[in-house]
Short mmCIF file of C-alpha atoms and ligand atoms in Angstrom, two decimals:
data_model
loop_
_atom_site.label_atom_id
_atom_site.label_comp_id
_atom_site.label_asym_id
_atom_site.label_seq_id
_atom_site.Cartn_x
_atom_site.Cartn_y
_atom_site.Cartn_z
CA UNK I 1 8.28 -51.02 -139.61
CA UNK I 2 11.66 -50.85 -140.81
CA UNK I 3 12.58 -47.84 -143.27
CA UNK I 4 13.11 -50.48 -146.64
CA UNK I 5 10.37 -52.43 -145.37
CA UNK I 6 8.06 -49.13 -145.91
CA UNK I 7 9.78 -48.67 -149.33
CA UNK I 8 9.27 -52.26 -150.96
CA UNK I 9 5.48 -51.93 -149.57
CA UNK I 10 5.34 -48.64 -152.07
CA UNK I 11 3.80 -48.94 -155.52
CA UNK I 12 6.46 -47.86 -158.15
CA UNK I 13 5.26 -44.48 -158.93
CA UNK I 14 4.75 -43.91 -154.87
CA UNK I 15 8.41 -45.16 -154.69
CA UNK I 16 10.00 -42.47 -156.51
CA UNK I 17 7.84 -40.02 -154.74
CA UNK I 18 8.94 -40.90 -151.37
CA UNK I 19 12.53 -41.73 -152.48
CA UNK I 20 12.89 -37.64 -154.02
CA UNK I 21 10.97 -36.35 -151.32
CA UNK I 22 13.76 -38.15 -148.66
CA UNK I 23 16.77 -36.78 -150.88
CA UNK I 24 15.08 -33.16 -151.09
CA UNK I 25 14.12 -33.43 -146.59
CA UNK I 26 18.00 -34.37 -146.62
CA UNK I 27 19.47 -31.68 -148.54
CA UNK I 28 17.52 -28.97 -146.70
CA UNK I 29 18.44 -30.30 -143.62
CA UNK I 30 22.26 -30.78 -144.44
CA UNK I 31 22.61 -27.65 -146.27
CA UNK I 32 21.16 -25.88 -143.10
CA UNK I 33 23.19 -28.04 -141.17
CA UNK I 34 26.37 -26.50 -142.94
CA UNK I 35 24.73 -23.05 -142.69
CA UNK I 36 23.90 -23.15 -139.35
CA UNK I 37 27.82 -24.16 -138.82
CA UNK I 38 29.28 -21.79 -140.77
CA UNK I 39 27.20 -18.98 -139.56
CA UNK I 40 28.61 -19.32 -135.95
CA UNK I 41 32.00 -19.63 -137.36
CA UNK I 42 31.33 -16.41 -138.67
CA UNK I 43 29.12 -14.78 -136.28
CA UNK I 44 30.33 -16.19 -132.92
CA UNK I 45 33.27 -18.53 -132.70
CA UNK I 46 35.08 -15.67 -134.90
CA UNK I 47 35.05 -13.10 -131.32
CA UNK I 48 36.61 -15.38 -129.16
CA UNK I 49 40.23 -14.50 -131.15
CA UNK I 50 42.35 -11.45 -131.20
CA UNK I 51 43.08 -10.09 -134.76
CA UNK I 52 46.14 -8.95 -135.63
CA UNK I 53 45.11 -6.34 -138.56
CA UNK I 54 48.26 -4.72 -139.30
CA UNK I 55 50.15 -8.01 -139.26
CA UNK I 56 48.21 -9.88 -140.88
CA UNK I 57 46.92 -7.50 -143.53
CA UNK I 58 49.16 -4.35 -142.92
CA UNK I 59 49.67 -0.77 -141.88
CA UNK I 60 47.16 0.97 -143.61
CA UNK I 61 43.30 0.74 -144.15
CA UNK I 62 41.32 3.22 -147.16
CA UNK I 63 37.71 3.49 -146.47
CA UNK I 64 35.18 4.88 -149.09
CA UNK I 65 32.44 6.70 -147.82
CA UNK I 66 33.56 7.08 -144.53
CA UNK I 67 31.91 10.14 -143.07
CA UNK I 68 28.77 8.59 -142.10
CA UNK I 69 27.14 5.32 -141.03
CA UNK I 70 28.79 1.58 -142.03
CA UNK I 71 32.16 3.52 -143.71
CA UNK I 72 32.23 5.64 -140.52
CA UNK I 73 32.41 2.83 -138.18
CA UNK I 74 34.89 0.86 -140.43
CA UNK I 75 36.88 3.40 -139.95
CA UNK I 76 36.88 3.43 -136.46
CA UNK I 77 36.87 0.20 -136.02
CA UNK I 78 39.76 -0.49 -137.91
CA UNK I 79 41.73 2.28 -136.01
CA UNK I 80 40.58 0.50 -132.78
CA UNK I 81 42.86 -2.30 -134.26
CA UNK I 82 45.64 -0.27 -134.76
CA UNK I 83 45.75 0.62 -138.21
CA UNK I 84 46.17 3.93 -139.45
CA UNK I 85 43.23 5.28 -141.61
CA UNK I 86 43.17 6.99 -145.28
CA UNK I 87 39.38 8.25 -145.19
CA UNK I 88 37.88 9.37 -148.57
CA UNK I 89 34.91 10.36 -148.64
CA UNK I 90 32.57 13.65 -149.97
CA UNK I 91 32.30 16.35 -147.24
CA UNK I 92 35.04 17.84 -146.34
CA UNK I 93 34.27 18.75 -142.71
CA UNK I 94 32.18 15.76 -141.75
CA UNK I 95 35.82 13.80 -142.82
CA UNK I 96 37.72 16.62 -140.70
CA UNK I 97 35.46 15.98 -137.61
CA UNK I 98 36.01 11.87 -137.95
CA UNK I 99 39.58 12.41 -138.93
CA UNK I 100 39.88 14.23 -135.69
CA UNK I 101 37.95 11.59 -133.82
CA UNK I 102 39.97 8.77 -134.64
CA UNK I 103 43.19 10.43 -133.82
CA UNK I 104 41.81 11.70 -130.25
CA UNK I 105 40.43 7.92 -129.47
CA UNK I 106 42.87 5.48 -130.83
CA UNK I 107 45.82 7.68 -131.56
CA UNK I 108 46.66 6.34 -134.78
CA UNK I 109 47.64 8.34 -138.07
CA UNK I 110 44.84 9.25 -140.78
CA UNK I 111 45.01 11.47 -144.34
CA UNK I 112 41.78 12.92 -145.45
CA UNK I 113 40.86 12.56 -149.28
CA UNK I 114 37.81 14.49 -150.29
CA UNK I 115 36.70 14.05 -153.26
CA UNK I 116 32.83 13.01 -155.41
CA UNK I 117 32.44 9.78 -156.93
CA UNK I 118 30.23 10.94 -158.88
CA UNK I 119 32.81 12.67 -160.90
CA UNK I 120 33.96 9.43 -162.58
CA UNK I 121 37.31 8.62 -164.25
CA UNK I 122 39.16 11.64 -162.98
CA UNK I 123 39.24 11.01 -159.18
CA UNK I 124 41.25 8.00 -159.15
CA UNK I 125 44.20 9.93 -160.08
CA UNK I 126 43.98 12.28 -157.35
CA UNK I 127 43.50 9.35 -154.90
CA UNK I 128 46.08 7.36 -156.53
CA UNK I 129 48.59 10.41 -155.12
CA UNK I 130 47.76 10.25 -151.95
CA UNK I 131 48.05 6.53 -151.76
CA UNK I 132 51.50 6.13 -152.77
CA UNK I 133 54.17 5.19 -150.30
CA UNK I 134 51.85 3.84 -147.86
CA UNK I 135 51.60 -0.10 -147.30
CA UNK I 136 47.83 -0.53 -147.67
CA UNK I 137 46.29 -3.45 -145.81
CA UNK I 138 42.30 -3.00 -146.05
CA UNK I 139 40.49 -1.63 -148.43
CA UNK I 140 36.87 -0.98 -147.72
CA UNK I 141 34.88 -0.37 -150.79
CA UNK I 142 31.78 0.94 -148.91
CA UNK I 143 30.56 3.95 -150.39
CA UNK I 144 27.48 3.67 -151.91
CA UNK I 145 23.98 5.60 -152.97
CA UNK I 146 20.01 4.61 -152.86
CA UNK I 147 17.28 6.64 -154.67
CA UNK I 148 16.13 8.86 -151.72
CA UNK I 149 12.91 6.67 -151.48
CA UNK I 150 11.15 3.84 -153.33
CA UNK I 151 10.33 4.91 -156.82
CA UNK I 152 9.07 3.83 -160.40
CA UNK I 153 12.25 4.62 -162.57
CA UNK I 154 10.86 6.99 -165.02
CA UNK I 155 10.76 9.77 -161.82
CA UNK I 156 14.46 9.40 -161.06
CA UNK I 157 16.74 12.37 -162.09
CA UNK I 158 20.11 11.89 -164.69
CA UNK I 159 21.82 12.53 -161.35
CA UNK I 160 20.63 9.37 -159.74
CA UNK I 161 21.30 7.35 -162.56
CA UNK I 162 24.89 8.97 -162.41
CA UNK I 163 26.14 8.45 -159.06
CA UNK I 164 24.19 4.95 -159.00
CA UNK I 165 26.61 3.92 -161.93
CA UNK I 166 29.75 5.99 -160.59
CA UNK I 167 29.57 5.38 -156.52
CA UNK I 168 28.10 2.05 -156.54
CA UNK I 169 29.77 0.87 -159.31
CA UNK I 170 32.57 1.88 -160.81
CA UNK I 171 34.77 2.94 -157.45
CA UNK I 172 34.56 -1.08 -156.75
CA UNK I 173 36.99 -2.11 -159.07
CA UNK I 174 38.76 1.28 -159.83
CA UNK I 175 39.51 1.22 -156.48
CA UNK I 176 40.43 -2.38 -156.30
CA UNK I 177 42.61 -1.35 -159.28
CA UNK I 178 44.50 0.97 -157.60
CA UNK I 179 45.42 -1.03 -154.02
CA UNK I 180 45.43 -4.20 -155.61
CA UNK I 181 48.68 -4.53 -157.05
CA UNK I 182 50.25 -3.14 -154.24
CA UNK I 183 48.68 -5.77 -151.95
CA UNK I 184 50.30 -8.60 -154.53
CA UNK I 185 53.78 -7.32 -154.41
CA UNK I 186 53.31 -7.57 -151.03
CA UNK I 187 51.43 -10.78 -150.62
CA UNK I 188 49.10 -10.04 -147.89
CA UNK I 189 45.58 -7.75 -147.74
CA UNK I 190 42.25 -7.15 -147.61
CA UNK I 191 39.56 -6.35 -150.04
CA UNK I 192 35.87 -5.74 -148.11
CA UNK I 193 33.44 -4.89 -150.74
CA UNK I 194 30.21 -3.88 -149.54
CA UNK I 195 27.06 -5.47 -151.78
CA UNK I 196 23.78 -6.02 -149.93
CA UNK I 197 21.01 -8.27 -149.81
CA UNK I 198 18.87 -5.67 -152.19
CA UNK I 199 21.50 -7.43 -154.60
CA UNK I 200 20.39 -11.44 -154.67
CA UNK I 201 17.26 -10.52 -156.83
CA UNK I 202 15.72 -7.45 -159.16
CA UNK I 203 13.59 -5.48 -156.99
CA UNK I 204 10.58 -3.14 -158.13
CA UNK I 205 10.64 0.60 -157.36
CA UNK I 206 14.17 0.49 -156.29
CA UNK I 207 15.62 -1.34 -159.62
CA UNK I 208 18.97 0.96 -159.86
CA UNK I 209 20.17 0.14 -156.38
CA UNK I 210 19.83 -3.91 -156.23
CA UNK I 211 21.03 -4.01 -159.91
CA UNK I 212 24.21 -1.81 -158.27
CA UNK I 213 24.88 -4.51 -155.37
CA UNK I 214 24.08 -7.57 -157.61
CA UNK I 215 27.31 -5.92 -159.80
CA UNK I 216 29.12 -5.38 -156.31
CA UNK I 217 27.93 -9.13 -155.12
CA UNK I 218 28.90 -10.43 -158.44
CA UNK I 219 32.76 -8.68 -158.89
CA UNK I 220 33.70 -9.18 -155.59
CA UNK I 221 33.36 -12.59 -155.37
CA UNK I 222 34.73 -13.49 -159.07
CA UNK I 223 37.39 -11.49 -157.76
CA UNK I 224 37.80 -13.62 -154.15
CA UNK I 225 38.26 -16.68 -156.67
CA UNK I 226 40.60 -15.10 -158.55
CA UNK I 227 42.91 -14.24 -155.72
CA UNK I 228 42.77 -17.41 -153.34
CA UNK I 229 45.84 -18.43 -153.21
CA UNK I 230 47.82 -15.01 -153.15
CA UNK I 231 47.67 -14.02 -149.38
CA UNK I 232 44.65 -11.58 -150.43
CA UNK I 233 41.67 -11.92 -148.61
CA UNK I 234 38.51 -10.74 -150.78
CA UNK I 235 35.34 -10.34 -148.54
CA UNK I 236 31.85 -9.88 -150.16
CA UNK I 237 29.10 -8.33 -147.27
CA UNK I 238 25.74 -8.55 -148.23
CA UNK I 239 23.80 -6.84 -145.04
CA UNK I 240 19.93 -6.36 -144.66
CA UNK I 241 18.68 -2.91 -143.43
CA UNK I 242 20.92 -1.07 -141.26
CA UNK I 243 19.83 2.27 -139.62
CA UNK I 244 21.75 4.66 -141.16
CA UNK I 245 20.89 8.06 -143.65
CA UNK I 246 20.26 5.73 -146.36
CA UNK I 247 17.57 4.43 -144.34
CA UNK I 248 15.95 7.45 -142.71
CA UNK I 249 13.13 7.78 -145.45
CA UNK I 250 10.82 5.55 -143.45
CA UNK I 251 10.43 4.99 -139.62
CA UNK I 252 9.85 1.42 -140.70
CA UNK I 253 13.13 1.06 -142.07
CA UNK I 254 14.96 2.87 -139.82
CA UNK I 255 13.92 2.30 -136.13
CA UNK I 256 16.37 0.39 -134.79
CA UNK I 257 15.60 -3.85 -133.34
CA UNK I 258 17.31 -6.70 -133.90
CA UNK I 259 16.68 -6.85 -137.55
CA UNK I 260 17.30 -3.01 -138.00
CA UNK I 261 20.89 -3.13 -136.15
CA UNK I 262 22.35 0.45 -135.99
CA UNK I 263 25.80 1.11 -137.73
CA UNK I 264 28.52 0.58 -134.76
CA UNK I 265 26.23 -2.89 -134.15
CA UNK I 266 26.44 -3.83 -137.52
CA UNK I 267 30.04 -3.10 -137.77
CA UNK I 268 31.66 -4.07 -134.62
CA UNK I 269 30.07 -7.51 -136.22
CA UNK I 270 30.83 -7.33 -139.34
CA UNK I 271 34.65 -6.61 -138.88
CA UNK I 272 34.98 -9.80 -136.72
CA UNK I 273 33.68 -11.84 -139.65
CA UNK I 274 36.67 -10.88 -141.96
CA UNK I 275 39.28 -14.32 -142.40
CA UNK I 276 35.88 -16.54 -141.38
CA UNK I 277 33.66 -15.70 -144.06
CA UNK I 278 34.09 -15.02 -147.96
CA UNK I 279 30.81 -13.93 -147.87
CA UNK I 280 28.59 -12.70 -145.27
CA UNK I 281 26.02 -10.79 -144.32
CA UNK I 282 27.79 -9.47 -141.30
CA UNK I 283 25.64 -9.70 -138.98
CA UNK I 284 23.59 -12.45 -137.35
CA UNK I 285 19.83 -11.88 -137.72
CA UNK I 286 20.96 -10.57 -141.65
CA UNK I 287 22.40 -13.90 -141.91
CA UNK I 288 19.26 -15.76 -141.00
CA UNK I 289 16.98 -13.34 -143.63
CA UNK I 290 19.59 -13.67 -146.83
CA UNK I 291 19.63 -17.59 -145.82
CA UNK I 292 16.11 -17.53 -146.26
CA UNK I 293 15.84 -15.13 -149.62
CA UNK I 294 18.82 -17.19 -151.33
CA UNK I 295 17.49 -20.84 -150.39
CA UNK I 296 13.30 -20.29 -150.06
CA UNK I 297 12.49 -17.75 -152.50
CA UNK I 298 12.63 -17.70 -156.16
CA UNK I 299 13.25 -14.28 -157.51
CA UNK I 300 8.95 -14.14 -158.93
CA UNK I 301 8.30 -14.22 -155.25
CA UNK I 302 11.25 -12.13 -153.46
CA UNK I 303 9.77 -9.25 -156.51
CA UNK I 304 6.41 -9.64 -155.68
CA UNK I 305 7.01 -9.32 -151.85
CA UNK I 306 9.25 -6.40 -152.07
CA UNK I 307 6.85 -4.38 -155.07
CA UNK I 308 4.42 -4.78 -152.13
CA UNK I 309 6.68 -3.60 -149.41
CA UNK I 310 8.46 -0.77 -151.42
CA UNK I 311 5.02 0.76 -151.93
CA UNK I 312 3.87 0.36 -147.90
CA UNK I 313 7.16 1.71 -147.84
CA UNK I 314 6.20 4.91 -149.86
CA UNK I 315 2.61 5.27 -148.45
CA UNK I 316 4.17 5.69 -145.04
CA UNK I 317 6.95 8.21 -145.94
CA UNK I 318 4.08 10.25 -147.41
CA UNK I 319 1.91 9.13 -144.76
CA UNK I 320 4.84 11.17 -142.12
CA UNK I 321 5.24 14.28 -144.55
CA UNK I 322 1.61 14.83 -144.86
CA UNK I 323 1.49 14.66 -140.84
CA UNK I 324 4.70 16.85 -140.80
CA UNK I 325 3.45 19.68 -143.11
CA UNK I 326 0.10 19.93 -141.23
CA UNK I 327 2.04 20.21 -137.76
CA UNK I 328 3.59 23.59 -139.17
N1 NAP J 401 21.99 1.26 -144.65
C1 NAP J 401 21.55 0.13 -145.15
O1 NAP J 401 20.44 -0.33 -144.84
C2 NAP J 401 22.41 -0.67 -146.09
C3 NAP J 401 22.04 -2.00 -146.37
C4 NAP J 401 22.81 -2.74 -147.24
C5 NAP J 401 23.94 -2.19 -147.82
N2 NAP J 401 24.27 -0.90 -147.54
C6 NAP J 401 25.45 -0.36 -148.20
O2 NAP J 401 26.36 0.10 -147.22
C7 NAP J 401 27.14 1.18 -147.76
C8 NAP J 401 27.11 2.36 -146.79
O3 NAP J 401 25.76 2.75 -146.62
P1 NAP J 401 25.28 3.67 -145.41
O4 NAP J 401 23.93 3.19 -145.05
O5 NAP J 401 26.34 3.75 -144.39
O6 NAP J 401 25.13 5.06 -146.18
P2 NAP J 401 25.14 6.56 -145.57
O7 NAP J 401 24.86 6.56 -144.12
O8 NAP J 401 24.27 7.32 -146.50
O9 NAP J 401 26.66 7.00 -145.77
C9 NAP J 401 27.19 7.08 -147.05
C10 NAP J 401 28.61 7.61 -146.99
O10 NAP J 401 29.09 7.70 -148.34
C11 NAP J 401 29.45 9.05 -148.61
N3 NAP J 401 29.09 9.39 -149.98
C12 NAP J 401 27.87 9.33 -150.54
N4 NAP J 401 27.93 9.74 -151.82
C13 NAP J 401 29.22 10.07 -152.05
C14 NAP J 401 29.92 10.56 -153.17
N5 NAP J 401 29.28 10.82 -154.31
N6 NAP J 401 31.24 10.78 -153.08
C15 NAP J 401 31.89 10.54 -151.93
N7 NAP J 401 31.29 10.07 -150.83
C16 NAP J 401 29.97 9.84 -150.88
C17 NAP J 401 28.63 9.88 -147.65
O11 NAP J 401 29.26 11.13 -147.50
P3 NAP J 401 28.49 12.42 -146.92
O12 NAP J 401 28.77 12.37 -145.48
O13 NAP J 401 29.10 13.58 -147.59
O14 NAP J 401 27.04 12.24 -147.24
C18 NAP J 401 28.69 9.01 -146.39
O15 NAP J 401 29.91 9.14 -145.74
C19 NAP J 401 26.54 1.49 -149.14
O16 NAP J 401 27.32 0.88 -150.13
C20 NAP J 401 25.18 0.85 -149.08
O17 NAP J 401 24.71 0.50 -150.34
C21 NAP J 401 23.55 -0.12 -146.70
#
């Protein structure tokens, strides 16, 4: 039977039924369609091709947080391509030891900033200083904070609430404020601003952090529309867990597997996504999960489903200590 055969056998009522259940079959399937496209643009089809950083974006690359895990391996990464590296960051020798690193490997130029974002307003002018006179191409806003494990908010300390507001948020744009105009006059740069899937929806026992990314998620790609047009390239990444201090609380979390990539994995993907994506997870089997929270969850479900999990989460951290203590 022919397809409007089917249809003019259908009562009315049975009509419209079957007529909004076709549209809603179709729009899954094209909008996973475009997904599915666009993710291997991103993912795949964006390694075949040489990128020219420094050209195309310029001589210098800042990195926030760039001592450890994702900001380390931008870092690196980015000096693999050529560009010389300003690397700010909190610890003064872990930044000495990459500085030293990335000079030995790729034998590009670096300056070391050291400073706390935790100490607000007064940083940027410090930073500012050591940023003039140098053409900045990238800037990678990737330093960030989590609560040190899953937690109901009243037991988190002034501190967290601190250097959640001043890491996670405010170096985003006071950063962006400081490079960006520089980028303008020039016409040509990056802006990678790392966000995370934590940020798509509220979620229980680790409120502070996703309400930190959905601000990062949110700026940076207000800011993307802003700027199309101007030669700047603003990149939003919104990546799933990646095994890394921040995750190190819970085996479960941070045993690497395909879903659990480790930094240099996550990285040495991510950075091929810039110029393909706006915004991306970074990484392919991140891609599939935010596809999944952003299109088949609503956010009653995606907060039910993590309460749960942040608490397994927190039963098995204790679970370890509790094993831990009684081995010594
Ligand atoms: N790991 C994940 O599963 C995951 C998932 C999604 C998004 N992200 C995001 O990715 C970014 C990097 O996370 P990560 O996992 O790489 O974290 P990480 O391994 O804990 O590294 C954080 C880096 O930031 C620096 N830092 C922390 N607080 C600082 C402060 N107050 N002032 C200056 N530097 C500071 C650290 O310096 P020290 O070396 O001195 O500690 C370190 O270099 C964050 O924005 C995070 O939210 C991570």
């Amino acid at each position: 039977m022919a397809c409007h055969e089917f249809l003019l056998g259908l009562g009315d009522f049975e009509y419209v039924l079957t007529v909004v259940g076709l549209l809603y079959v179709a729009k899954v399937v094209l909008q996973g369609l475009w997904e599915t496209i666009n993710g291997v643009r991103a993912h795949f089809w964006s390694r075949l091709w040489d990128k020219r950083l420094v050209d195309t974006y310029g001589k210098w690359a800042v990195v926030t947080g760039c001592s450890d895990g994702i900001g380390k391996e931008y870092a690196k990464e980015l000096a693999k391509r050529g560009m010389n590296i300003v690397l700010i960051s909190r610890t003064l020798e872990k930044l000495q030891k990459v500085s030293s690193e990335i000079v030995q490997e790729y034998g590009v130029e670096t300056e070391v900033v050291q400073v706390d974002f935790i100490d607000g307003r007064p940083i940027y002018e410090d930073i500012g200083k050591h940023l003039q006179d140098k053409e900045i191409g990238i800037l990678v806003n990737n330093v960030g904070v989590m609560l040190s494990h899953p937690m109901e908010f009243e037991l988190a300390s002034e501190k967290d609430i601190w250097s959640h507001v001043n890491v996670n948020v405010a170096s985003v744009p006071a950063m962006t404020k400081l490079i960006l105009p520089g980028m303008l006059l020039r016409g040509k740069g990056a802006v990678i601003n790392i966000a995370s899937i934590a940020g798509c929806y509220p979620i229980p026992l680790m409120g502070i952090y996703a309400a930190t990314k959905a601000f990062v998620d949110y700026f940076s790609q207000a800011l993307e529309w802003e700027y199309r047009g101007s030669g700047i390239t603003v990149q939003t990444i919104t990546p799933a867990y990646v095994s890394t201090n921040m995750t190190k609380f819970s085996e479960l979390i941070h045993k690497p597997s395909v879903f659990i990539p480790t930094a240099p994995t996550f990285v040495s993907s991510a950075i091929n996504t810039l110029g393909y994506a706006r915004r991306s997870s970074g990484y392919w089997a991140h891609g599939i999960q935010v596809y999944l929270v952003e299109n088949f969850l609503n956010s009653w479900i995606f907060m039910y489903g993590n309460y749960m999990w942040n608490s397994l989460l927190l039963r098995n951290m204790k679970k370890n200590q509790a094993y831990q203590d009684f081995q010594y």
